[in-house]
Amino acid sequence: MTLAHYGTVMLRPYMDQLSLPPSNADRYDLMPALRPFLGRDARSVACDGDMIDAAARGMLDRHPGSGVVAKFMLREKRLPLAFIDPDGTFMQTDEYGGKPERIPFAAWRWAGYDLALFEGEPDAVLVQQKARMRYEYRVQVIGGKPVCGAGCVERFTPADNRGDRYDPRMEETRNNGRIESHPGIARLYEAFAHEAAHAIRGEVEGPYVMDLYLDDAGRPHVIELNPQSNSGLYALDMDALLTAVGDNPEQFMPDPKRTAKPGCLGVREETCI
């Protein structure tokens, strides 16, 4: 009971989760030092339909045949990614249950109401070159250093870990069900994660996870960063993870000043006014 709750953040978060120091890991697009590790062209643009459309067209022109992916960074869990084909079309989904259809991309067709809701917000959308991402992998970074990792295999949990700090099992295409063991790739990811984490140590705050992939040439790159407290664990080495948590308690201790309510860890009934 001396550390904040660890695990998935529910729809109604625990009080100690609400009191954790905020993380900026999910705004990895604003970290200049991380850009060389992405392995793809990426541009952040404001929440403006014309600017988003221009950025998408520019990306298609610079990288013929690659396609484009647009991600709404302010509400990325609500808006689906826009996968734009080299011909400038994308599959528009209908939140009301209509049949998806492939149409020419336009920001207003993709983002709709969010364009008006967040109009003018800077760095709202990440427009990036589409890349084939093989052997997706997640590395836990605590205290600025990678401590363990596992492949993004949805069927695995820490109970499936076999004692490997960096579990070698992964899928070349995520969720294809063909799980393979690649100790060499796991070692490559470990070394790359240390290099990337060191490069961004002054730009990212708190514990986070770093998702990695291999390109077709076998080079590792970063997919994205996310705050650690709401990230899947997969076949993680929990002994290594919890040892790192214990060694860096300041990154996990709730701040009573953020809530100061009874029931929040470290806050007693009689200390509240």
Coordinates of C-alpha atoms in Angstrom, one line a residue:
M1 CA 0.0 0.0 0.0
T2 CA 3.0 2.3 -0.4
L3 CA 2.8 2.4 -4.2
A4 CA 0.0 3.6 -6.6
H5 CA -2.3 1.0 -8.1
Y6 CA -0.6 -0.7 -11.0
G7 CA -2.5 -1.9 -14.0
T8 CA -5.2 -1.0 -16.5
V9 CA -6.9 2.4 -15.9
M10 CA -10.6 1.6 -15.8
L11 CA -13.5 3.8 -16.9
R12 CA -13.7 5.0 -13.3
P13 CA -10.0 5.1 -12.3
Y14 CA -8.9 4.4 -8.8
M15 CA -8.2 7.5 -6.7
D16 CA -4.4 6.8 -6.6
Q17 CA -4.3 6.5 -10.4
L18 CA -5.9 9.9 -10.6
S19 CA -3.2 11.3 -8.3
L20 CA -0.2 9.9 -10.2
P21 CA 2.1 12.5 -11.8
P22 CA 0.9 13.1 -15.4
S23 CA 3.0 11.6 -18.2
N24 CA 3.8 13.2 -21.6
A25 CA 4.8 9.9 -23.2
D26 CA 1.7 9.9 -25.5
R27 CA 2.8 13.1 -27.0
Y28 CA 5.9 11.5 -28.5
D29 CA 5.3 13.4 -31.7
L30 CA 6.5 16.6 -29.9
M31 CA 9.9 15.1 -29.0
P32 CA 12.5 16.2 -31.6
A33 CA 15.1 13.7 -30.3
L34 CA 12.7 10.8 -31.0
R35 CA 12.1 11.6 -34.7
P36 CA 15.3 9.9 -36.0
F37 CA 14.1 6.7 -34.3
L38 CA 10.7 6.5 -36.0
G39 CA 12.0 5.2 -39.3
R40 CA 9.4 7.1 -41.3
D41 CA 8.5 10.6 -42.3
A42 CA 6.1 12.3 -39.8
R43 CA 4.6 15.8 -39.5
S44 CA 2.4 17.3 -36.7
V45 CA -0.2 19.7 -37.9
A46 CA -2.9 21.8 -36.2
C47 CA -6.6 20.9 -36.1
D48 CA -7.5 22.5 -39.4
G49 CA -9.0 20.6 -42.3
D50 CA -7.0 22.3 -45.0
M51 CA -3.7 21.9 -43.2
I52 CA -4.4 18.2 -42.6
D53 CA -5.3 17.6 -46.2
A54 CA -2.2 19.5 -47.4
A55 CA 0.0 17.5 -45.1
A56 CA -1.5 14.2 -46.4
R57 CA -1.0 15.2 -50.0
G58 CA 2.5 16.4 -49.4
M59 CA 3.4 13.1 -47.7
L60 CA 1.9 11.1 -50.7
D61 CA 4.0 13.3 -53.1
R62 CA 7.2 12.8 -51.1
H63 CA 6.8 9.0 -50.8
P64 CA 5.0 7.6 -53.8
G65 CA 3.7 4.2 -53.2
S66 CA 4.0 4.3 -49.4
G67 CA 0.6 5.6 -48.4
V68 CA -0.1 7.8 -45.3
V69 CA -1.5 7.2 -41.8
A70 CA -3.2 10.1 -39.9
K71 CA -3.6 9.9 -36.2
F72 CA -5.6 12.3 -34.1
M73 CA -3.3 12.9 -31.1
L74 CA -5.8 14.7 -28.9
R75 CA -8.4 11.9 -28.9
E76 CA -6.6 9.0 -30.5
K77 CA -8.6 6.3 -28.7
R78 CA -11.9 7.7 -30.1
L79 CA -11.0 8.5 -33.6
P80 CA -9.7 5.5 -35.7
L81 CA -6.5 5.9 -37.6
A82 CA -6.9 7.0 -41.2
F83 CA -5.0 4.7 -43.5
I84 CA -4.7 6.5 -46.8
D85 CA -3.6 4.5 -49.8
P86 CA -1.1 5.8 -52.4
D87 CA -4.0 6.8 -54.6
G88 CA -5.3 9.2 -51.9
T89 CA -8.3 7.1 -50.9
F90 CA -9.2 5.7 -47.4
M91 CA -11.8 3.4 -45.9
Q92 CA -14.3 5.6 -44.2
T93 CA -16.1 3.9 -41.2
D94 CA -19.6 4.8 -40.1
E95 CA -20.0 4.9 -36.3
Y96 CA -23.7 4.3 -36.7
G97 CA -23.2 0.9 -38.3
G98 CA -23.3 1.7 -42.0
K99 CA -21.1 -0.2 -44.4
P100 CA -17.5 1.2 -44.7
E101 CA -16.6 2.6 -48.1
R102 CA -13.4 3.6 -49.8
I103 CA -13.5 7.3 -50.8
P104 CA -11.0 10.1 -51.5
F105 CA -9.5 11.3 -48.2
A106 CA -10.6 14.6 -46.7
A107 CA -10.0 15.6 -43.1
W108 CA -13.7 16.5 -42.6
R109 CA -14.8 13.1 -43.7
W110 CA -12.4 11.4 -41.3
A111 CA -12.5 13.7 -38.2
G112 CA -15.9 15.3 -38.6
Y113 CA -17.1 17.0 -35.4
D114 CA -13.7 16.9 -33.8
L115 CA -12.4 19.4 -36.4
A116 CA -14.9 21.9 -35.0
L117 CA -14.5 20.8 -31.4
F118 CA -10.7 21.3 -31.4
E119 CA -10.4 23.9 -34.2
G120 CA -7.0 25.6 -34.2
E121 CA -5.4 23.3 -31.6
P122 CA -1.8 23.0 -32.5
D123 CA -0.1 19.7 -33.1
A124 CA -3.4 17.9 -33.0
V125 CA -2.8 15.5 -35.9
L126 CA 0.2 13.3 -36.7
V127 CA 0.5 12.7 -40.4
Q128 CA 3.0 10.0 -41.1
Q129 CA 4.4 7.9 -43.9
K130 CA 2.8 4.4 -43.9
A131 CA 5.3 1.7 -43.1
R132 CA 5.1 -2.1 -42.8
M133 CA 5.6 -2.9 -39.1
R134 CA 6.9 -6.4 -38.4
Y135 CA 7.4 -8.2 -35.0
E136 CA 5.8 -5.5 -32.8
Y137 CA 7.4 -5.5 -29.4
R138 CA 6.8 -3.5 -26.1
V139 CA 9.6 -2.4 -23.8
Q140 CA 9.0 -1.0 -20.3
V141 CA 11.1 2.0 -19.4
I142 CA 11.4 3.0 -15.8
G143 CA 13.8 5.6 -14.4
G144 CA 14.8 6.4 -17.9
K145 CA 16.1 2.9 -18.6
P146 CA 14.6 -0.1 -20.4
V147 CA 14.0 -2.9 -17.8
C148 CA 12.2 -5.7 -19.7
G149 CA 10.1 -6.4 -22.8
A150 CA 7.8 -8.8 -24.6
G151 CA 6.2 -9.2 -28.0
C152 CA 2.8 -7.7 -28.6
V153 CA 1.1 -11.1 -28.5
E154 CA -2.5 -10.5 -27.3
R155 CA -3.0 -14.1 -26.0
F156 CA 0.0 -13.8 -23.6
T157 CA 0.1 -12.5 -20.1
P158 CA 2.9 -12.3 -17.5
A159 CA 1.9 -15.9 -16.5
D160 CA 3.3 -17.0 -19.9
N161 CA 6.7 -15.6 -19.3
R162 CA 9.4 -18.3 -19.2
G163 CA 12.0 -16.3 -17.2
D164 CA 13.3 -14.1 -20.1
R165 CA 13.8 -10.5 -19.3
Y166 CA 13.2 -9.8 -23.0
D167 CA 10.7 -12.5 -24.1
P168 CA 11.7 -13.7 -27.6
R169 CA 8.2 -14.7 -28.8
M170 CA 6.5 -12.4 -31.2
E171 CA 4.3 -12.4 -34.4
E172 CA 5.6 -11.1 -37.7
T173 CA 2.2 -9.6 -38.3
R174 CA 0.3 -8.7 -35.2
N175 CA -2.6 -11.0 -34.3
N176 CA -1.9 -13.4 -37.2
G177 CA -1.6 -16.2 -34.7
R178 CA 1.8 -17.5 -35.9
I179 CA 3.9 -17.0 -32.8
E180 CA 7.7 -17.4 -33.4
S181 CA 10.7 -17.3 -31.2
H182 CA 13.4 -14.8 -32.2
P183 CA 16.0 -14.3 -29.5
G184 CA 18.2 -12.3 -31.9
I185 CA 15.4 -9.8 -32.6
A186 CA 14.8 -9.5 -28.8
R187 CA 18.4 -8.7 -28.2
L188 CA 18.4 -6.1 -31.1
Y189 CA 15.3 -4.5 -29.6
E190 CA 16.9 -4.3 -26.1
A191 CA 20.0 -2.5 -27.5
F192 CA 17.9 -0.2 -29.6
A193 CA 15.6 0.7 -26.7
H194 CA 18.6 1.7 -24.6
E195 CA 19.8 3.9 -27.4
A196 CA 16.4 5.6 -27.9
A197 CA 15.6 6.0 -24.2
H198 CA 19.0 7.6 -23.7
A199 CA 18.3 10.0 -26.6
I200 CA 15.0 11.3 -25.2
R201 CA 15.8 11.2 -21.5
G202 CA 15.4 14.9 -21.2
E203 CA 12.1 15.1 -23.1
V204 CA 10.0 12.4 -21.6
E205 CA 8.6 12.3 -18.1
G206 CA 7.9 9.4 -15.8
P207 CA 7.7 5.7 -16.6
Y208 CA 6.5 4.7 -20.1
V209 CA 6.4 1.9 -22.7
M210 CA 8.2 2.0 -26.0
D211 CA 6.6 0.0 -28.8
L212 CA 9.0 -1.1 -31.5
Y213 CA 8.9 -2.7 -34.9
L214 CA 11.3 -4.1 -37.6
D215 CA 11.2 -2.6 -41.1
D216 CA 11.6 -4.8 -44.2
A217 CA 15.3 -4.3 -44.1
G218 CA 15.5 -5.7 -40.5
R219 CA 16.1 -2.3 -38.9
P220 CA 14.4 -1.5 -35.6
H221 CA 12.3 1.6 -35.1
V222 CA 9.8 3.1 -32.6
I223 CA 6.1 2.8 -33.3
E224 CA 5.0 5.1 -30.4
L225 CA 5.4 5.8 -26.7
N226 CA 2.6 5.5 -24.2
P227 CA 2.2 6.1 -20.4
Q228 CA 3.0 2.9 -18.6
S229 CA 0.0 2.7 -16.2
N230 CA -2.5 1.8 -18.9
S231 CA -0.4 -0.4 -21.2
G232 CA -0.8 -4.1 -21.7
L233 CA 1.9 -6.3 -20.2
Y234 CA 1.9 -9.4 -22.5
A235 CA 4.4 -12.1 -21.5
L236 CA 6.4 -9.7 -19.4
D237 CA 9.0 -10.6 -16.7
M238 CA 7.1 -9.2 -13.7
D239 CA 10.0 -9.8 -11.4
A240 CA 12.2 -7.5 -13.5
L241 CA 9.3 -5.0 -13.8
L242 CA 8.5 -4.8 -10.1
T243 CA 12.1 -4.7 -9.1
A244 CA 12.5 -1.6 -11.3
V245 CA 9.3 -0.1 -9.7
G246 CA 10.7 -0.7 -6.3
D247 CA 14.0 0.9 -7.3
N248 CA 12.2 4.0 -8.6
P249 CA 9.4 4.7 -6.1
E250 CA 9.3 8.4 -6.8
Q251 CA 7.8 7.7 -10.2
F252 CA 4.9 5.7 -8.7
M253 CA 4.0 7.5 -5.5
P254 CA 0.7 9.4 -5.7
D255 CA 0.8 13.0 -4.9
P256 CA -1.8 13.7 -2.2
K257 CA -1.9 17.4 -3.2
R258 CA -3.6 16.4 -6.4
T259 CA -6.7 14.9 -4.7
A260 CA -6.2 15.1 -0.9
K261 CA -9.3 12.9 -0.2
P262 CA -9.7 10.1 2.2
G263 CA -9.0 6.8 0.5
C264 CA -6.2 8.2 -1.6
L265 CA -3.0 6.5 -0.5
G266 CA -1.2 8.5 2.1
V267 CA -4.2 10.7 3.0
R268 CA -5.9 10.1 6.3
E269 CA -9.4 11.1 7.3
E270 CA -8.3 13.5 10.0
T271 CA -5.9 15.4 7.8
C272 CA -8.6 16.5 5.4
I273 CA -10.4 19.8 5.9

